[in-house]
Coordinates of C-alpha atoms and ligand atoms in Angstrom, one line a residue:
M1 CA 5.6 16.7 -21.1
L2 CA 6.9 15.8 -17.8
E3 CA 10.2 14.2 -18.9
E4 CA 11.0 17.5 -20.7
R5 CA 10.3 19.5 -17.7
L6 CA 12.4 17.6 -15.4
K7 CA 15.2 17.9 -17.9
K8 CA 15.0 21.6 -18.1
H9 CA 14.9 21.8 -14.5
I10 CA 18.0 19.7 -14.0
E11 CA 19.8 21.6 -16.9
A12 CA 18.9 24.9 -14.9
Y13 CA 19.5 23.8 -11.3
G14 CA 21.5 20.6 -11.4
A15 CA 20.6 16.9 -10.3
I16 CA 17.8 16.2 -8.2
T17 CA 17.3 13.6 -5.3
A18 CA 15.6 10.3 -6.0
R19 CA 12.7 11.5 -3.8
S20 CA 12.3 14.8 -5.6
Y21 CA 12.1 12.8 -8.8
Q22 CA 9.3 10.5 -7.4
D23 CA 7.4 13.4 -5.9
V24 CA 7.1 15.0 -9.4
V25 CA 6.7 11.7 -11.5
L26 CA 3.9 10.4 -9.0
Y27 CA 2.2 13.5 -7.8
D28 CA 2.4 16.2 -10.3
P29 CA -1.3 17.4 -10.3
V30 CA -1.6 17.4 -14.1
L31 CA 0.9 15.0 -15.5
G32 CA 1.9 12.8 -12.6
Y33 CA 1.1 9.2 -12.6
Y34 CA -1.8 9.6 -10.0
A35 CA -3.3 12.3 -12.2
Q36 CA -3.8 9.7 -15.0
S37 CA -6.9 7.8 -15.6
K38 CA -6.1 4.1 -15.5
V39 CA -3.7 2.9 -12.8
I40 CA -4.9 -0.4 -11.5
G41 CA -6.7 -3.7 -12.3
R42 CA -6.5 -6.0 -15.3
D43 CA -6.3 -3.2 -17.9
G44 CA -4.0 -1.0 -15.7
D45 CA -0.4 -1.5 -14.5
F46 CA -0.5 -4.3 -12.1
I47 CA -3.1 -6.4 -10.3
T48 CA -3.4 -6.2 -6.5
S49 CA -4.8 -9.0 -4.2
P50 CA -8.4 -7.7 -3.9
E51 CA -8.4 -7.7 -7.9
V52 CA -7.4 -11.5 -7.8
S53 CA -10.1 -12.7 -5.4
Q54 CA -13.1 -11.2 -3.4
V55 CA -11.9 -13.7 -0.8
F56 CA -9.0 -11.5 0.1
G57 CA -11.3 -8.6 1.4
E58 CA -13.8 -11.0 3.1
I59 CA -10.9 -12.4 5.2
L60 CA -9.7 -8.9 6.2
A61 CA -13.3 -8.0 7.1
L62 CA -13.8 -11.2 9.1
S63 CA -10.5 -10.3 11.1
C64 CA -11.9 -6.9 11.8
V65 CA -15.2 -8.3 13.1
D66 CA -13.6 -11.0 15.0
H67 CA -11.3 -8.4 16.7
W68 CA -14.4 -6.3 17.5
I69 CA -16.1 -9.3 19.1
Q70 CA -13.2 -9.9 21.2
M71 CA -13.0 -6.3 22.5
G72 CA -16.7 -6.8 23.7
R73 CA -18.6 -5.2 20.7
P74 CA -17.9 -1.4 21.2
E75 CA -20.5 0.8 20.2
Y76 CA -18.6 2.9 17.7
V77 CA -15.7 2.1 15.6
I78 CA -14.2 3.7 12.5
V79 CA -12.5 1.6 9.6
T80 CA -10.1 3.5 7.6
E81 CA -8.7 2.2 4.3
L82 CA -5.6 4.0 3.0
G83 CA -5.1 4.0 -0.8
P84 CA -8.2 2.0 -1.7
G85 CA -7.4 1.8 -5.5
R86 CA -10.5 1.0 -7.5
G87 CA -12.5 0.5 -4.1
T88 CA -12.7 -3.4 -4.7
L89 CA -11.3 -4.4 -1.3
M90 CA -13.7 -2.1 0.6
A91 CA -16.5 -3.4 -1.4
D92 CA -15.7 -6.9 -0.3
M93 CA -15.3 -6.0 3.1
I94 CA -18.5 -4.0 3.4
R95 CA -20.5 -7.1 2.0
V96 CA -19.2 -9.2 5.0
F97 CA -19.8 -6.2 7.5
K98 CA -23.4 -6.0 6.5
Q99 CA -23.8 -9.6 7.4
F100 CA -23.0 -8.5 11.0
S101 CA -25.7 -6.2 11.7
D102 CA -24.4 -4.9 15.1
F103 CA -21.0 -4.3 13.7
W104 CA -22.5 -2.5 10.6
R105 CA -24.5 -0.3 12.9
A106 CA -21.4 0.5 14.9
V107 CA -19.0 1.3 12.0
D108 CA -18.1 4.5 10.0
I109 CA -16.0 3.9 7.1
Y110 CA -13.3 6.5 5.9
L111 CA -11.1 6.2 2.7
V112 CA -7.9 8.0 2.4
E113 CA -7.2 8.9 -1.4
I114 CA -5.4 11.6 -3.2
C115 CA -5.9 10.4 -6.9
P116 CA -9.0 12.3 -8.4
T117 CA -9.8 9.4 -10.8
L118 CA -9.6 6.7 -8.4
L119 CA -11.7 8.7 -5.8
K120 CA -14.4 9.0 -8.4
Q121 CA -14.3 5.1 -9.0
Q122 CA -14.4 4.6 -5.3
T123 CA -17.3 6.9 -4.9
D124 CA -19.2 5.3 -7.9
L125 CA -18.7 1.9 -6.3
L126 CA -19.3 2.3 -2.8
G127 CA -21.5 5.6 -2.6
K128 CA -22.9 6.7 0.7
D129 CA -21.2 3.8 2.7
V130 CA -18.0 5.6 2.8
T131 CA -16.5 9.2 3.5
H132 CA -13.4 10.4 1.7
V133 CA -10.5 12.4 3.2
S134 CA -7.1 13.2 1.7
S135 CA -5.1 12.2 4.7
L136 CA -5.3 10.0 7.8
A137 CA -4.9 12.9 10.0
L138 CA -8.2 14.2 8.9
V139 CA -10.2 11.0 9.8
P140 CA -12.1 11.7 13.0
E141 CA -10.8 10.7 16.5
S142 CA -12.5 7.4 17.8
D143 CA -11.5 5.2 20.7
I144 CA -11.7 2.2 18.4
Q145 CA -10.0 2.3 15.0
F146 CA -9.2 -0.2 12.5
I147 CA -6.8 0.8 9.7
I148 CA -6.3 -1.2 6.5
A149 CA -3.4 -0.6 3.9
N150 CA -2.8 -3.0 1.0
E151 CA -0.2 -2.1 -1.4
F152 CA -0.4 1.6 0.0
F153 CA 3.0 2.0 1.6
D154 CA 5.1 0.6 -1.4
A155 CA 3.5 3.4 -3.5
L156 CA 4.9 6.4 -1.2
P157 CA 8.0 8.0 -2.2
V158 CA 11.2 6.7 -0.7
E159 CA 14.5 8.6 0.0
Q160 CA 17.7 6.9 -1.3
Y161 CA 21.3 7.6 0.1
V162 CA 24.9 6.4 -0.9
Y163 CA 26.8 5.0 2.2
D164 CA 30.3 5.4 2.0
P165 CA 32.0 3.0 4.5
A166 CA 35.4 4.7 4.3
T167 CA 34.0 7.7 5.8
N168 CA 31.0 6.1 7.6
S169 CA 28.7 8.9 6.1
R170 CA 26.0 9.1 3.6
T171 CA 25.0 11.5 0.7
D172 CA 21.6 11.8 -1.2
R173 CA 21.4 9.5 -4.2
L174 CA 20.8 12.1 -7.1
I175 CA 19.3 11.6 -10.5
S176 CA 20.6 13.5 -13.6
F177 CA 20.9 13.0 -17.4
N178 CA 23.3 13.6 -20.3
D179 CA 23.1 12.7 -24.1
D180 CA 19.6 11.9 -23.5
S181 CA 20.2 9.2 -21.0
W182 CA 19.2 9.3 -17.3
Y183 CA 21.4 8.1 -14.6
F184 CA 21.9 7.9 -10.9
M185 CA 25.0 9.6 -9.1
P186 CA 27.2 8.9 -7.3
H187 CA 27.8 5.4 -8.7
A188 CA 27.2 3.0 -6.0
S189 CA 27.0 -0.8 -5.4
H190 CA 23.6 -2.3 -4.4
E191 CA 24.7 -2.8 -0.9
C192 CA 25.7 0.8 -0.4
I193 CA 22.4 2.2 -1.1
I194 CA 20.0 2.8 1.8
E195 CA 16.4 3.5 1.6
E196 CA 14.1 5.4 4.0
S197 CA 10.4 6.4 3.5
A198 CA 9.8 9.6 5.5
A199 CA 6.4 9.7 4.0
S200 CA 5.6 6.3 5.3
M201 CA 7.0 7.3 8.7
V202 CA 4.6 10.2 9.0
I203 CA 1.5 7.9 8.4
L204 CA 2.9 5.2 10.7
D205 CA 3.3 7.8 13.4
E206 CA -0.3 8.8 13.0
I207 CA -1.4 5.3 13.2
K208 CA 0.4 4.8 16.3
R209 CA -1.1 7.9 17.9
R210 CA -4.5 6.7 16.9
L211 CA -4.1 3.3 18.4
N212 CA -2.2 4.4 21.4
H213 CA -4.9 6.9 22.3
G214 CA -7.7 4.0 22.4
A215 CA -7.6 0.6 20.9
G216 CA -8.0 -1.3 17.7
M217 CA -6.0 -2.9 14.9
A218 CA -3.9 -2.0 11.8
L219 CA -3.4 -4.4 9.0
I220 CA -0.6 -3.3 6.6
I221 CA -0.2 -5.6 3.7
D222 CA 2.5 -5.1 1.1
Y223 CA 5.7 -6.5 -0.6
G224 CA 8.7 -6.1 1.3
D225 CA 11.0 -7.8 3.8
C226 CA 11.4 -7.8 7.5
V227 CA 15.1 -8.2 8.1
K228 CA 16.8 -7.1 11.5
G229 CA 19.1 -4.1 11.3
L230 CA 19.7 -1.6 8.4
R231 CA 18.3 -2.8 5.1
S232 CA 20.5 -2.0 2.1
G233 CA 19.8 -2.2 -1.6
D234 CA 17.9 -0.2 -4.4
T235 CA 14.2 -1.5 -4.4
L236 CA 12.8 1.3 -6.4
Q237 CA 11.0 -0.3 -9.4
A238 CA 8.5 0.7 -12.2
I239 CA 5.9 -1.2 -13.9
Y240 CA 4.1 0.0 -17.1
Q241 CA 1.1 -2.2 -18.3
H242 CA 2.1 -5.2 -16.3
R243 CA 5.8 -5.1 -17.6
R244 CA 8.8 -4.2 -15.5
V245 CA 10.5 -1.0 -17.0
S246 CA 13.5 1.3 -16.0
V247 CA 12.5 3.9 -13.5
F248 CA 13.2 6.4 -16.3
D249 CA 10.9 4.9 -18.8
C250 CA 7.5 6.2 -19.4
I251 CA 7.8 8.9 -17.0
G252 CA 4.6 9.8 -15.3
K253 CA 2.8 6.8 -17.0
A254 CA 4.6 4.0 -15.2
D255 CA 3.8 3.0 -11.6
L256 CA 6.8 3.6 -9.3
S257 CA 7.0 1.6 -6.1
H258 CA 9.4 0.1 -3.5
H259 CA 9.8 -2.8 -1.3
V260 CA 8.6 -2.0 2.2
D261 CA 11.0 -2.3 5.1
F262 CA 8.7 -4.0 7.7
N263 CA 11.4 -3.9 10.3
A264 CA 11.6 -0.1 10.0
F265 CA 8.0 0.0 10.5
Q266 CA 7.9 -2.2 13.6
N267 CA 10.5 0.1 15.1
V268 CA 8.5 3.1 14.6
L269 CA 5.3 1.5 15.9
F270 CA 6.9 0.3 19.2
P271 CA 5.7 -0.3 21.8
L272 CA 2.5 -1.4 20.1
S273 CA 2.1 -5.1 19.6
C274 CA 3.4 -6.0 16.1
Q275 CA 3.4 -9.3 14.1
V276 CA 4.8 -9.8 10.8
L277 CA 3.4 -12.8 8.8
T278 CA 3.8 -13.8 5.1
Q279 CA 0.5 -13.1 3.4
G280 CA 0.2 -17.0 3.0
E281 CA 0.5 -17.6 6.6
F282 CA -2.1 -14.8 7.6
L283 CA -4.7 -15.7 5.1
I284 CA -4.4 -19.5 5.9
Q285 CA -4.5 -18.7 9.7
Q286 CA -7.7 -16.5 9.1
G287 CA -9.5 -19.2 7.2
I288 CA -9.1 -18.5 3.6
N289 CA -9.2 -22.2 2.6
E290 CA -12.3 -22.8 4.4
R291 CA -14.0 -19.7 3.1
T292 CA -12.9 -20.6 -0.5
E293 CA -14.4 -24.1 -0.2
F294 CA -17.5 -22.7 1.3
L295 CA -17.9 -20.4 -1.8
A296 CA -16.9 -23.2 -4.2
H297 CA -19.6 -25.5 -3.0
R298 CA -22.1 -22.6 -3.4
N299 CA -20.9 -21.7 -6.9
P300 CA -19.7 -25.0 -8.6
A301 CA -19.3 -23.0 -11.9
M302 CA -16.6 -20.7 -10.2
A303 CA -15.0 -23.4 -8.0
A304 CA -11.9 -23.8 -10.1
D305 CA -11.3 -20.0 -10.5
L306 CA -11.8 -19.4 -6.7
R307 CA -9.3 -22.2 -5.9
M308 CA -6.9 -20.9 -8.4
A309 CA -7.2 -17.3 -7.0
T310 CA -6.6 -18.4 -3.5
A311 CA -3.7 -20.6 -4.4
R312 CA -2.2 -17.2 -6.1
L313 CA -2.7 -15.3 -3.0
T314 CA -1.2 -17.9 -0.7
A315 CA 1.4 -20.0 -2.6
P316 CA 4.9 -19.2 -1.7
S317 CA 5.9 -19.1 -5.4
V318 CA 3.4 -16.3 -6.2
M319 CA 2.1 -13.7 -3.8
G320 CA 2.3 -16.0 -0.7
N321 CA 5.8 -15.0 0.6
L322 CA 6.8 -12.0 -1.0
F323 CA 3.7 -10.1 0.5
K324 CA 3.8 -9.6 4.3
V325 CA 1.0 -8.8 6.7
L326 CA 2.1 -6.4 9.5
V327 CA -0.7 -7.0 12.3
V328 CA -0.7 -4.1 14.8
T329 CA -2.8 -4.2 17.9
H330 CA -3.5 -2.3 21.0
Ligands
LIG401 N1 -5.2 -0.6 -2.1 C1 -5.5 -0.8 -3.5 C2 -4.6 0.1 -4.3 C3 -3.1 0.1 -4.2 S1 -2.2 1.5 -5.2 C4 -5.5 -2.2 -4.0 O1 -5.0 -3.0 -3.2 O2 -5.8 -2.5 -5.2 C5 -2.0 2.6 -4.3 C6 -3.1 3.5 -3.7 O3 -2.8 4.6 -2.9 C7 -4.0 4.3 -4.9 O4 -5.3 4.3 -4.6 C8 -3.4 5.8 -4.8 O5 -4.1 6.6 -5.5 C9 -3.1 5.9 -3.5 N2 -2.1 6.8 -2.9 C10 -0.9 6.9 -3.4 N3 -0.1 7.8 -2.7 C11 -1.1 8.3 -1.8 C12 -1.1 9.3 -0.8 N4 0.1 10.0 -0.6 N5 -2.1 9.7 0.0 C13 -3.2 8.9 -0.3 N6 -3.3 8.0 -1.3 C14 -2.4 7.7 -1.9

């Protein structure tokens, strides 16, 4: 078992960093979270926006087509989705893309996925309309790129440090265990914990390179905040079958994630144009209410469900405020 292996490792070599812990728990090729079979959706651990409503993907697709039209309908464009989960978002986007035949002729779609089970689900759903790669760096170069990431960056590992104001220095936040209980060390108050996601920064650098080289747009959607300056606090969390559990529970079975620091994202992407909106603001600005009403009138039996799902995506008390959309353009 993964837990036993981690304990043996710590007994032999000492405490490990929070980052190494996540690397093993998430990415162990046999026992890690992403090697497991059921990870997303109503029967998995959590429900993401595309699983809430088809309108979410439709709105993102319309934003891409709209941007493409504004760019003068370039002849060739690559759309890449990072971490597509069950493939639902891209299925909804492709349905819209196909309604714009010029766009559909111009586009190649790439999916970046590392989880074999999800990759298979995506292939079963999307077939020949998409090409899989294991990292953004392997997507072909193109002058025009659209890059979509929904709840992708929160799933990447995050480094944690403990800041000591007395010495103005920081050390790795470590993980160890004794008498069968896991703990973090050194002990630190919430405001002395600093997080940085080097894995995210590498991918953001690649997005920046691609957009700078040509033109296009990235839509990065995730839960998190956009506070100026250095953010502090421990945001690492674990979800198992829709319940919040300790990050030391259900090791390899629970989903680990962290709150995205959109301010740090913007700093890396500078000087590209970046705008951070709440998910509610973005979706309403892009016409989610109109689209929902259009579908509701066409399918009266579904009207109540469609309106409820849109409210869930946009209402500040549900997903509307916690989730943010970073719109990056060049
Ligand atoms: N975007 C989907 C799923 C989000 S879950 C949705 O909205 O429903 C995170 C996704 O990122 C999963 O598909 C997971 O397998 C993938 N993923 C996690 N770490 C990854 C990595 N390092 N490289 C590529 N994909 C990764």
